[in-house]
Every structure is written in C-alpha cells, then in structure tokens.
Coordinates of C-alpha atoms in Angstrom, one line a residue:
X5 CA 90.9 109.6 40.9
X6 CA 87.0 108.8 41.3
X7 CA 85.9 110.0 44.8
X8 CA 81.9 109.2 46.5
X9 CA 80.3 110.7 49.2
X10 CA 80.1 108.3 52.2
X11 CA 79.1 107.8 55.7
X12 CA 79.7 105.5 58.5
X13 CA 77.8 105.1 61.9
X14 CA 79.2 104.1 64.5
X15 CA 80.4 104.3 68.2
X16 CA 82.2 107.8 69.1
X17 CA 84.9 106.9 70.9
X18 CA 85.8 104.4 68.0
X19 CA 85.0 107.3 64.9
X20 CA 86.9 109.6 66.9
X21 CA 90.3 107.4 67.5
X22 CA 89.8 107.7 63.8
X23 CA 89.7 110.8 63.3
X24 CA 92.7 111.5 65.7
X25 CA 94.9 109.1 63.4
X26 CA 95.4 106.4 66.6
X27 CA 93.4 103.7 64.4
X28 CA 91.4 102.5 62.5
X29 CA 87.7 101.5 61.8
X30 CA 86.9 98.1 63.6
X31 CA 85.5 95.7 60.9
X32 CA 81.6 94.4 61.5
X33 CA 82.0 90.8 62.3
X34 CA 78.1 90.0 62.1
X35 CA 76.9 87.0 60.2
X36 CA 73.8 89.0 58.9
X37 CA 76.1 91.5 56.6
X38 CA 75.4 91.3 53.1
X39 CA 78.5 92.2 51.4
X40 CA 80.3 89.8 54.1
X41 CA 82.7 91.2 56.9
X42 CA 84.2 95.2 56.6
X43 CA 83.6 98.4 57.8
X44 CA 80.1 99.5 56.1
X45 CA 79.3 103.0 54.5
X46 CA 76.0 104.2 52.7
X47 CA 77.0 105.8 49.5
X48 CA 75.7 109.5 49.1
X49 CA 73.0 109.0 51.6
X50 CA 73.6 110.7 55.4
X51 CA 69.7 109.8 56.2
X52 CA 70.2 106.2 55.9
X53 CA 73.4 106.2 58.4
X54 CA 71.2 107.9 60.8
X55 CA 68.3 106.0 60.7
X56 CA 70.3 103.3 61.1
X57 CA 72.8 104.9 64.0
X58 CA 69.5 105.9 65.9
X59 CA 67.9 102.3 65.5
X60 CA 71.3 100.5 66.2
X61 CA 72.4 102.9 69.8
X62 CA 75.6 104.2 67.6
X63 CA 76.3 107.6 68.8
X64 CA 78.4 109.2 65.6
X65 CA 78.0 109.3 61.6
X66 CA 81.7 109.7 59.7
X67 CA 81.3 111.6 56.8
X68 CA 83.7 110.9 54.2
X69 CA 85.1 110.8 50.9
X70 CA 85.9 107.5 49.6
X71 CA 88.2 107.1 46.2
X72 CA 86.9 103.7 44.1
X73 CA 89.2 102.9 41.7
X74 CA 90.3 100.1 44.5
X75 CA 86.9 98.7 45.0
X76 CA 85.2 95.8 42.9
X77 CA 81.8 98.3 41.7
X78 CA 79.4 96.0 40.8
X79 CA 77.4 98.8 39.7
X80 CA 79.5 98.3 36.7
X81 CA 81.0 96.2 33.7
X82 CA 84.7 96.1 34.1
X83 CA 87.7 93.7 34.8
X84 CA 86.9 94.4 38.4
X85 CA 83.2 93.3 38.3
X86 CA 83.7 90.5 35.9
X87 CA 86.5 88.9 37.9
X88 CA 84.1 88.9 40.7
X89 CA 81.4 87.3 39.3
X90 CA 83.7 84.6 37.7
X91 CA 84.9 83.8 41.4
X92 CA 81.3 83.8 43.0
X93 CA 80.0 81.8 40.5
X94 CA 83.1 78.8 40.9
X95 CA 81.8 79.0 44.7
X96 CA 78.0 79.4 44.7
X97 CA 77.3 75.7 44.4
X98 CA 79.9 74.8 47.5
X99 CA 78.0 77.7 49.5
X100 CA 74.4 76.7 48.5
X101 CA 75.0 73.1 50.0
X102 CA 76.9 74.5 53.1
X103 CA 75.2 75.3 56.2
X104 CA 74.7 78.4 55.8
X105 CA 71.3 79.8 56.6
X106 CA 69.5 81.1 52.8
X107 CA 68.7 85.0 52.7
X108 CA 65.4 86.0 53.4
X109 CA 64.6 89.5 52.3
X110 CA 61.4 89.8 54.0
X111 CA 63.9 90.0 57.3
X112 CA 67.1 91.9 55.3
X113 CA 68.6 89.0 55.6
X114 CA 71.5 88.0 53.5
X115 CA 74.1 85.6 55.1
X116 CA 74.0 83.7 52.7
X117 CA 75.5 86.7 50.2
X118 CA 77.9 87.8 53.3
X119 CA 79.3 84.0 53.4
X120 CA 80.2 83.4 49.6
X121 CA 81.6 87.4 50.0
X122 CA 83.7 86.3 53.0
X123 CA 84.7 83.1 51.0
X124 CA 86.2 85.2 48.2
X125 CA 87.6 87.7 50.3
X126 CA 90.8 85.8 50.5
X127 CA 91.9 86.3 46.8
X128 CA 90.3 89.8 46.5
X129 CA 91.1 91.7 49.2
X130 CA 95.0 91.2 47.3
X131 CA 93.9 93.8 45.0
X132 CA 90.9 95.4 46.2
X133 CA 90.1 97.7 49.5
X134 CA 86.1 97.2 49.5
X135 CA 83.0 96.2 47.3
X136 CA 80.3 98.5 46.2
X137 CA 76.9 97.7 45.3
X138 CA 73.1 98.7 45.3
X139 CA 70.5 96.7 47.0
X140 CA 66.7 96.6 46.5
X141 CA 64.8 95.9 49.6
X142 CA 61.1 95.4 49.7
X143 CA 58.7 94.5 46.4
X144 CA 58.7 96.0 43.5
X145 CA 56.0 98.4 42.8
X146 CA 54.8 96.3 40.2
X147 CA 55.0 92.0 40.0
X148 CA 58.5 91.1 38.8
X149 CA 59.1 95.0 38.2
X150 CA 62.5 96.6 38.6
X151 CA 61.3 99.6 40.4
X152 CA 62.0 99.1 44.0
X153 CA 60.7 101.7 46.7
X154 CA 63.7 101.3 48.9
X155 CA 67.2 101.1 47.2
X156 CA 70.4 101.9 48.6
X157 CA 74.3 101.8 47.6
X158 CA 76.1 100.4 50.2
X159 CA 80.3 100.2 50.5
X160 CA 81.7 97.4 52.6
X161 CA 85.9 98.3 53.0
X162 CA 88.2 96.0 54.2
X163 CA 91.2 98.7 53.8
X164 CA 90.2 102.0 55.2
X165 CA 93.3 103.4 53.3
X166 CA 91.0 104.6 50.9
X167 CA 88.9 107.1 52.8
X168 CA 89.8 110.7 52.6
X169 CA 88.5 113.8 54.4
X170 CA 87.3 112.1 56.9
X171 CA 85.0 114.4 59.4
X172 CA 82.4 114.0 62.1
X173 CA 79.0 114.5 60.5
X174 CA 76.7 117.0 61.8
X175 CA 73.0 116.3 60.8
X176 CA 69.9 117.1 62.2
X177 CA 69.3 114.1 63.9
X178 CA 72.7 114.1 65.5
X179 CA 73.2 117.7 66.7
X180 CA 72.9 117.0 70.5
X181 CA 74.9 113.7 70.2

C-alpha cells in the first residue's frame, strides 16, 4: 500500500462530521475545477490549503493520509494513466466544439479540463476513487521552459474511502480557528 500526505480545506462543521464518522466530504460542484467535480486535496503541501482556506472564508484544513493505488496518477506511466489518456483523447474533439468556455491560465481557469474530467468520470470512477496530477501555473522562467515558479500536486477523490488517519490540522495560520 502507497500512502501521500494530504490536506483538505474546508468548512468545520463539514471536516468535523467527518471526522466523527456521521459523513462524508461534500463534493465541489464548481465549473472552474480543473480535475472536474470531487473533493480536492493538495498533495504534501499544508501551506497551499491554507492560503487557499484563508482566501476562500473556509475555517478548517484536514490532514490526511491518502492510499493511491485507486487513483489514476498521471504523474505516471501505467495501465491507469494510459487508459486515461486513451479515453480523454476519444472525447477531446466532442468537448473542444462544445460550449464549454476554453481554460485561460492567466485566470486559473480550467473548465474546460474539469468538463472532459467530468465526461469520463462515468466509466472511471468504476475502478478508480480519485485522479492525481501536478499543475504548473504562471510562466516558465524561461520562453517555452519547463521550470515553472508555481507547481502544485493536486488530488480530486470522488470516493473518500481511501483516506486514512484523518485529523484536524493545526498550522500556524489556523491556530485561533
């Protein structure tokens, strides 16, 4: 069993329902989500759940353990990645002449990615809890470089079976919360 580092923000009362074992994690619905509808984690990274809890009004970080051999990693070459791509690319023509707004990183956003996610979802979500991936955001430091200032790995789960040792996170920024 492969197990990451994760964390979560959200609202309190939902995180700690969680935590009590009455439910589970409600799934973000927003059209803006890259990796398409799910319950998001940061990989590794508690700053970026609290920059993003503070910025957002979200009053709790979970801090968890996530295992991955049920996610698609697309931080990787396997069956689970290549099966992926092999369904995104039978779709990506239908979603490019949809409706569907086209990403525009200089705003973070990437409907369009969330959409043709959402599309396969269907078929994955059969065998899979979640999808992992990095993102690059901003420019490269050099023209058509691959060294990106801002990078993240982000986890979208659409079965929260997979988390284990869930706790309440206690970082600096979230001490009097």
């Amino acid at each position: 069993m492969s197990l990451v580092r994760a964390y979560h923000a959200g609202y309190a009362s939902e995180i700690q329902r969680f935590l009590d074992g009455a439910e589970g994690i409600s799934e973000s619905q927003s059209t803006n989500n890259w990796l398409g509808r799910g319950v998001y984690f940061w990989e590794s990274d508690h700053r970026r759940a609290e920059k993003w809890a503070i910025r957002n009004v979200r009053e709790m970080i979970l801090e968890c353990q996530l295992e991955t051999e049920l996610l698609i990693d697309l931080l990787i070459d396997d069956q689970r990645s290549q099966a992926f791509w092999k369904l995104a690319e039978k779709q990506a023509a239908a979603i490019q002449s949809s409706s569907c707004k086209p990403n525009d990183k200089s705003k973070e956003y990437f409907g369009l990615d969330g959409e043709l996610i959402n599309r396969l979802r269907t078929d994955l979500e059969k065998q899979y809890a979640g999808i992992r991936m990095a993102f690059c955001l901003d420019e490269p430091v050099l023209p058509d470089g691959h060294l990106f200032p801002r990078q993240q790995i982000q986890i979208c789960l659409w079965n929260c079976q997979v988390i284990r040792s869930p706790r309440k996170y206690i970082g600096s920024s979230f001490r009097d919360l």
